[in-house]
Structures are given as C-alpha cells and as structure tokens.
Amino acid sequence: MDLSAINPVLLIASLMVAATPLLLAAIGELVVEKAGVLNLGVEGMMIVGAISGFAISVETGSPYLGFLCAAIGGAVLSLLFVILTQYALANQVASGLALTLFGLGISSLMGQSYVGIKPPATGEIWLPILSDLPVIGPIFFQHDPILYFGIALVAAVWVLLKYSRFGLILRAVGENHDAAHALGYKVVRVRTLAILFGGACAGLGGAYISLIRVPQWTEGMTAGVGWIALALVVFASWKPWRALIGAYLFGGITVLQLNLQAAGVAIPVEYLAMSPYLITILVLVILSADKSSAPAALGRIFHASN
Amino acid sequence: MSDILLSIQGLTKAYPGVVANDTVSFDIGVGEVHALLGENGAGKSTLVKMIYGLVKPDSGQMLLRGQPFAPPEPRAARADGIAMVFQHFSLFDALSVAENIALGMEDPPPMRDLSRRIREVSETYGLPLDPYRTVGDLSAGERQRVEIIRCLLQYPRLLIMDEPTSVLTPQEVDILFQTLQKLQSEGTSILYISHKLEEIRKLCDTATILRLGQNVGTCVPAETTARDMAEMMVGTSLQTPERSGRALGDVALDISGLSVPSPSAFGTSLKKVHLTVRKGEILGIGGVAGNGQDELLGVLSGEISTPSDAVMLAGAPVGRLGPTARRKLGLLAAPEERLGHAAAPDMSLTENALLTGAVREKLENRGFLRWGAAQGFAERIIEAFDVRTPGPANAARSLSGGNLQKFVIGREVLQDPEVLVVNQPTWGVDAAAAAAIRQALLDLAAKGAAVICISQDLDELMEISDSFAALNEGRLSAHKDTAGLTVDEIGLMMGGAHGMEVAHV
C-alpha cells in the first residue's frame, strides 16, 4: 500500500472530469422532470450521443463538431420519446426503458467499425497566468472547454428556472398540466422542448465519455451513468446546484476509489467499487431531507380533452 | 343595462355521442350579473369554455360589443377582456401567489412591481393576500382570492365564475358577493355559473337556464322562486324528501375525545373529537373540505385504526377492527371519492357490489365467490336506486358521476346497516338523483338505523339531518339540533371566514 502515490491535485482535477458526463446528463434530465416528464431513456440517449460524437469527430477530425453532433444525436433519439409519450400518449416509464434498450442496440450497430480507434484530442484551455498557478492552475484552469460548458449550463438552468418567464411556464406545466392548459399554455410544446434539451444534454454527456474521459469507443461504455443521473436528479430534489454537488461527489469518490485500488489498499475491490454509489446516495438522501418536492405532474400523461 | 356586452347567437358544440350545446343564444349586458343555471351535463362548462377560447364552437357566433368574437385560444379571449375563475382551481401548488398570478397574465411586470400591485388590488377589493406565500399552504377561500385577483389585474370586462362558492364558508361567500357587487358597480359584467339557487336569487340580475344543452328559458331570479328555477333545470316537478317523525333510540355509535394524526402528509389530524349518534338519528357534519372529513370517515369506517375503546358501536369497542369486521357488525361507510375509493373504476358493477357486500349479503362461501348471488345483489341496487346502466356487467367507470353515486349509496343502504356513514352523498349529482339519495337516507333512519352524513352542502344537511356539527381544522363542534339553527351560527361553527381575522390586524 502506497498512499503517497496519490496526488491530491491530480485527484481533484480528475474528479471534475469524471463528474462531467454525469452532470450533463443530470442537468438535462432535471429540466425534463421539471416539465413533468419522466424520461428513463437517459442511458440510451447518452450512449447514442457517445457513438455519434465519436464517429463524427473521427471522420471530420474536429472534436467540437463531434460534440455538436452528439447533442443532435441525443436529441433525435429523444424525439422518439416525444412521439411516443406526447403524441401517442404512451406510458412514460415503458417508453423510457424502451428508449434505453433501443439506444444501446443502435449504438453498437453504429459503432461496429469504430472499435479500437483513437479519437482526435480535445484541446485544453490555456489561460496565461491563471493556468500557470501552482495547485489552483491544474485544478481549475487546465481543463477542456466542455467541462466549463457543463458548469455554465448548471448556472444557466438555475437562472432560467428561477428567474425567467419561460422557466416559470415550464415549472407550471410540470406542476399542473391541466391548469397550465386552461391558462392557454402549450403543454405539449413546452414538454417537447424540455425533452429535446434533455436528449441533447445526455448526448453531450455520452460524447464526453467517448471523446475525453476514456477516449475510445466500446459497446455499452456509458456503463450505467445514465441511471446514476436519473437517481441524482431525484436525490438532488430537482435543484440544479445540488445536482452539481452530487455529481462532483460521485465523481470524486469514483476517482478516489480507483486511486485507492491502484495504491493497493487492503479493502476488497468490490467494496471500493460500490462506494461511490453508496456514499452519493447517502449524502443526497441527507441533503434532500428538508422538503423533497417532486413536480406534481411528474410522469402523468397529458391529454387536452380531460 | 341597455348596452349588450356579449351576445351569444346559436352556439352549437357536439362531442361524439352527445350534443353539449344546441343552438344556445342569450345576451349579457354591460354591468350585468348573469347566471347560467343547469344540471350537471347541461352544457354550462362547455359554453363558457367556448367564450374563453378553450373550445371552438361547431356553429353559431358570438358578438362582443357588436364585433364578431371568436377567440382561437384563451390568450386572445383575455386580450379582449374576458377573464375566468375556474371551478376546479387552476392553481399551481408549489408556486407562490405572485408566480401563479404572473402565469395568468399576458405581459406580467417584474415580480417586485407585480407583488406591489397584488397588494394594492387585493386590499381595494377586500381580499387580503400575501404575494410571497406558497399556494399549497392557502385555504380554499384564499386560493379563490388568488384566482379572482389574477383576473382583476387585467381589468376584465366580463368575469366568468364557474361554481365559485362550492368550497367557501357562508362568511367567505358574503365577502365574495361584496367583491362582485363592487365590480358590477364599476361596470364589469359577470357570468355566474352555479346550481345554488338561493345564491343566484341574491346576486344575479338575469338567469339563463340550460337543460341538455338547450336554452330552456330566461328569468329574473329575484322574482322567481328557487323551486320554479329547479323545475326548469330538471324539466319535471321535484319531489322534496319527506321527513317522517321518528323516535330516537339508544346510542348507536359513540366516539369520545379521540385524537388521531392524519395518515397523509397534507391531511388534517383529528383533535379531541366527540361524536354520538342514536338509532333513528341523522347527524349532519358540515365544514369546508380538508378540515378532517376524510380522516373522520377513515376512523368510522375502520381504515384508520384507533385505540379499541375510542370507537364504541352499540356499546362494544370496535376501534381496532378493520372495515370488514365492522361491516359484519353493521357499521357501513360510503366514502366521497367515487372512482378509486368507493368503487373500483375498471371492475364491473357486480364485482363492485361484491367488494363491500360480500360479508352481509353472504356473497362468498368459504373463500369462493357466489357470482349468481352477487349479480342478483347488483341488480337489486340498480333496480331500487334507478341506476341508469345497461346492466351489472358494465364497468363502474362507464357510469356518469350521479349514477355511480346512486349505486355506491344504494349498495350500502340495501345491506341494512345499523350505522351508515356517508361522505358527500350527493356531490356532483343532479337535483332529481340527489333528492332520491336523500330520501333513501331518511327512509333508512326511519327504519331505525343511525346515519352520519358528512357533507359540504349545508342545504342538504339542513334538509335531512336531525342534529348538526361542524368540522374545523380537525375539531368537531358540539352537536346542535338542526331545527332553529341559523346560517350565521353554522358559519361560526365552521370556523368563520378563514384568514380574514389575520387580514384586519
């Protein structure tokens, strides 16, 4: 056992990288659920985003074009969910599960010729002075732009939900769709936009795994991050900043336990591997003890005639 | 009142299988309070939805101040000065008062200005409200204020109110009427939907009566008796339930000093409830919804378990017994929520008859069901209570609210209960069916059963009950004889006007 092999600066820097896919997927799903829709297809949209982004950046050589297409890919898959649940009025739980299974299947089909290829590297930002600072530089100012985009997105979602007119309408639709309809708001349109946004975010999160975190393509490489994102939204009590805390906590413990494994700590690997899940859930359960307030119309089917 | 604000000419709207409105025409004058009367399903709601732009008419037209008016959506109707207070409040529980109001406005000012205007308008009209409170924490009367202020902030020319008083205490109704009269004096027209005839006689200038989607007459409510209006609504003469003099027997059911926490997070806990009902007596329990009615029914029916001797049925402790055991002893209950609580929506009437009748009607034999007997029982209910349905094999969901209510009440009445507890027995039931249900309860009491009737319809309680008590925030008032009880006394028993005391401080 050699704990001195663990470098705390690198550890913190890499936890932010580990947390970003989860954060992106969770913030998208948070908006979807605030609009009253439960989309269990996050995992499927992530993996489709992962392969879309990977394939496009390999073909074009541009990782940013890859990320853009990953967002589009996730959104296109979520369009299927829109058609099923908003127009065909199908059950949201079943449709979401189907979306995940479909996404896993189609992604492995799309990715057959991309196994074992290395994607083009995404550059890191380099700010003069700031990035050169000892300790603080590597932790905060030497990452890829997508990571900062993720944090900015959390702030943007928070502002949008709390202070903007559109955010108010979105919350109203998620709270009581019949009343929102009676007031003349387009429930289906608002929900469709929210679902597409959620799909795009999940796609980005997936591409972050295949282009930056791992960077390579293997089947099923999102490995349950989408499900963690779903749980994170609930335990974060549908609050954007709590989702950020939860994602970083999860990322941090994931990175720490990997380091501990590498350092040969005398704890069975299985316990270490389960620790991120356990601790994240535990902390968020304690956090959400105040007043966990699910959107009242969450998962309910809306039809204008009722 | 010579100016006509809104003229409705030959509006027709048909849904598959039913014509909701059939060439309805009438005019609403400027500054007029116009009542729209009718049974459930007479087409009142469809009509106002057309005026508010939620539903498009199949044919016919509307003229607003002489101009053709066909709002494609509520936004357009609001822009033309039409505002609506909904029957089932269209509020968002998790949002604040100001946010709720902003949602109902086209172009809301910033939150701070809006909050100030909410304060101003609410005080002008005597409807005090704190813009920062969460709507989920407000009482029914306060929630309605939110809706009204949402409308008033847009200076409407026509205010549509869909059954606004069904959830208010008498004092709150008075406050509402004062507000409406003030609005009327300022030239706002009001279209007032209700089936409470006395209210309409007090408030409205003109009444249009709908029956089965057709306009069957117009009258001046102040010059027409409530009975005449009711008969126009129903189309036949009404039978008033008859009370026969009856002697009260021994105590049938007794609860003394029971406190029970509510099983649901937003429910009301019962606090030191004393309740006694004798054989042959009908005890009416009034009060605004959400003051412990559901919990009281749960305690009586056995869904909420209590200390054994807290509930005494004919002197025997039954507090720990569940609903089935209590049914065996003759304590039956019919809850308020028809679909889901009193009846299983997707099961047939026969199956629903079995669900509560199995014990007393011997519809099961060593755990096996006797389908023939069950069907016979269901048919007896349908026959005795004039339930309109093709047969007992139909799903409970397929019945209209009134018919299902007759079935649910009939199912319990026909089991010859010793004590029957009903919650909102005539809620959403038309006048003729309501009279039949009330008569059945009176007949049951005449045969010596004790009946506890929980209701929010005070007229109903005055009509059938021998004694009256009110639930307010989980406390049950002392029982009083119904004879000689005034509306003011009842209002005070129900807790007065919720929240008004706070407002004057």
mmCIF file of C-alpha atoms in Angstrom, chain A residues 126-230:
data_model
loop_
_atom_site.group_PDB
_atom_site.id
_atom_site.type_symbol
_atom_site.label_atom_id
_atom_site.label_comp_id
_atom_site.label_asym_id
_atom_site.label_seq_id
_atom_site.Cartn_x
_atom_site.Cartn_y
_atom_site.Cartn_z
ATOM 1 C CA TRP A 126 -4.743 27.701 -21.525
ATOM 2 C CA LEU A 127 -5.165 30.974 -19.742
ATOM 3 C CA PRO A 128 -1.997 32.976 -19.239
ATOM 4 C CA ILE A 129 -1.051 33.380 -15.568
ATOM 5 C CA LEU A 130 -4.126 31.566 -14.194
ATOM 6 C CA SER A 131 -3.315 28.211 -15.734
ATOM 7 C CA ASP A 132 0.308 28.514 -14.575
ATOM 8 C CA LEU A 133 -0.609 28.938 -10.932
ATOM 9 C CA PRO A 134 0.597 26.058 -8.780
ATOM 10 C CA VAL A 135 -2.190 23.777 -7.402
ATOM 11 C CA ILE A 136 -5.022 26.092 -8.445
ATOM 12 C CA GLY A 137 -3.949 26.112 -12.080
ATOM 13 C CA PRO A 138 -4.160 22.356 -12.690
ATOM 14 C CA ILE A 139 -7.342 22.046 -10.661
ATOM 15 C CA PHE A 140 -9.401 24.865 -12.130
ATOM 16 C CA PHE A 141 -7.789 26.244 -15.267
ATOM 17 C CA GLN A 142 -6.400 23.333 -17.276
ATOM 18 C CA HIS A 143 -9.487 21.538 -18.493
ATOM 19 C CA ASP A 144 -11.285 21.121 -21.772
ATOM 20 C CA PRO A 145 -13.988 23.679 -22.703
ATOM 21 C CA ILE A 146 -16.841 21.170 -22.410
ATOM 22 C CA LEU A 147 -16.235 20.829 -18.679
ATOM 23 C CA TYR A 148 -16.671 24.578 -18.210
ATOM 24 C CA PHE A 149 -19.661 24.468 -20.508
ATOM 25 C CA GLY A 150 -21.232 21.923 -18.150
ATOM 26 C CA ILE A 151 -20.812 24.197 -15.144
ATOM 27 C CA ALA A 152 -22.105 27.184 -17.101
ATOM 28 C CA LEU A 153 -25.093 25.088 -18.136
ATOM 29 C CA VAL A 154 -25.956 24.387 -14.495
ATOM 30 C CA ALA A 155 -25.868 28.127 -13.779
ATOM 31 C CA ALA A 156 -27.923 28.864 -16.882
ATOM 32 C CA VAL A 157 -30.567 26.275 -15.999
ATOM 33 C CA TRP A 158 -30.752 27.625 -12.483
ATOM 34 C CA VAL A 159 -31.282 31.197 -13.695
ATOM 35 C CA LEU A 160 -33.743 30.091 -16.357
ATOM 36 C CA LEU A 161 -35.873 28.064 -13.950
ATOM 37 C CA LYS A 162 -35.822 30.586 -11.154
ATOM 38 C CA TYR A 163 -35.975 33.973 -12.826
ATOM 39 C CA SER A 164 -37.239 33.687 -16.388
ATOM 40 C CA ARG A 165 -40.751 33.696 -17.730
ATOM 41 C CA PHE A 166 -40.088 30.540 -19.713
ATOM 42 C CA GLY A 167 -38.781 28.814 -16.589
ATOM 43 C CA LEU A 168 -41.950 29.754 -14.727
ATOM 44 C CA ILE A 169 -44.112 28.325 -17.502
ATOM 45 C CA LEU A 170 -42.013 25.169 -17.572
ATOM 46 C CA ARG A 171 -42.405 24.691 -13.829
ATOM 47 C CA ALA A 172 -46.116 25.401 -14.102
ATOM 48 C CA VAL A 173 -46.500 22.752 -16.790
ATOM 49 C CA GLY A 174 -44.680 20.249 -14.599
ATOM 50 C CA GLU A 175 -46.749 21.169 -11.582
ATOM 51 C CA ASN A 176 -50.277 21.035 -13.029
ATOM 52 C CA HIS A 177 -50.630 20.494 -16.757
ATOM 53 C CA ASP A 178 -54.404 20.827 -16.764
ATOM 54 C CA ALA A 179 -54.239 24.255 -15.164
ATOM 55 C CA ALA A 180 -51.442 25.339 -17.496
ATOM 56 C CA HIS A 181 -53.543 24.237 -20.442
ATOM 57 C CA ALA A 182 -56.574 26.083 -19.090
ATOM 58 C CA LEU A 183 -54.464 29.241 -18.941
ATOM 59 C CA GLY A 184 -53.588 28.748 -22.584
ATOM 60 C CA TYR A 185 -50.025 27.447 -22.364
ATOM 61 C CA LYS A 186 -48.873 24.882 -24.894
ATOM 62 C CA VAL A 187 -48.184 21.936 -22.596
ATOM 63 C CA VAL A 188 -47.036 19.562 -25.316
ATOM 64 C CA ARG A 189 -44.777 22.148 -26.922
ATOM 65 C CA VAL A 190 -43.073 23.047 -23.641
ATOM 66 C CA ARG A 191 -42.577 19.392 -22.800
ATOM 67 C CA THR A 192 -41.258 18.593 -26.267
ATOM 68 C CA LEU A 193 -38.649 21.341 -25.950
ATOM 69 C CA ALA A 194 -37.675 20.118 -22.493
ATOM 70 C CA ILE A 195 -37.310 16.519 -23.688
ATOM 71 C CA LEU A 196 -35.181 17.613 -26.659
ATOM 72 C CA PHE A 197 -32.988 19.656 -24.332
ATOM 73 C CA GLY A 198 -32.647 16.642 -22.043
ATOM 74 C CA GLY A 199 -31.707 14.468 -25.005
ATOM 75 C CA ALA A 200 -29.091 16.942 -26.196
ATOM 76 C CA CYS A 201 -27.541 17.161 -22.726
ATOM 77 C CA ALA A 202 -27.460 13.375 -22.368
ATOM 78 C CA GLY A 203 -25.834 13.126 -25.812
ATOM 79 C CA LEU A 204 -23.165 15.633 -24.773
ATOM 80 C CA GLY A 205 -22.552 13.677 -21.597
ATOM 81 C CA GLY A 206 -22.131 10.482 -23.576
ATOM 82 C CA ALA A 207 -19.700 12.086 -26.005
ATOM 83 C CA TYR A 208 -17.710 13.420 -23.072
ATOM 84 C CA ILE A 209 -17.084 9.817 -22.040
ATOM 85 C CA SER A 210 -16.114 8.576 -25.501
ATOM 86 C CA LEU A 211 -14.075 11.629 -26.535
ATOM 87 C CA ILE A 212 -12.424 12.871 -23.337
ATOM 88 C CA ARG A 213 -12.866 10.661 -20.305
ATOM 89 C CA VAL A 214 -11.971 7.288 -21.842
ATOM 90 C CA PRO A 215 -11.239 8.308 -25.102
ATOM 91 C CA GLN A 216 -12.187 5.343 -27.258
ATOM 92 C CA TRP A 217 -15.336 3.522 -28.299
ATOM 93 C CA THR A 218 -16.540 0.283 -26.714
ATOM 94 C CA GLU A 219 -20.053 -1.103 -26.648
ATOM 95 C CA GLY A 220 -22.064 -0.135 -23.594
ATOM 96 C CA MET A 221 -19.314 2.199 -22.448
ATOM 97 C CA THR A 222 -21.631 4.561 -20.556
ATOM 98 C CA ALA A 223 -21.941 1.702 -18.051
ATOM 99 C CA GLY A 224 -24.929 2.951 -16.087
ATOM 100 C CA VAL A 225 -24.010 6.645 -15.805
ATOM 101 C CA GLY A 226 -27.447 7.475 -17.229
ATOM 102 C CA TRP A 227 -29.130 5.622 -14.405
ATOM 103 C CA ILE A 228 -26.985 7.386 -11.831
ATOM 104 C CA ALA A 229 -28.010 10.689 -13.455
ATOM 105 C CA LEU A 230 -31.681 9.767 -13.019
#
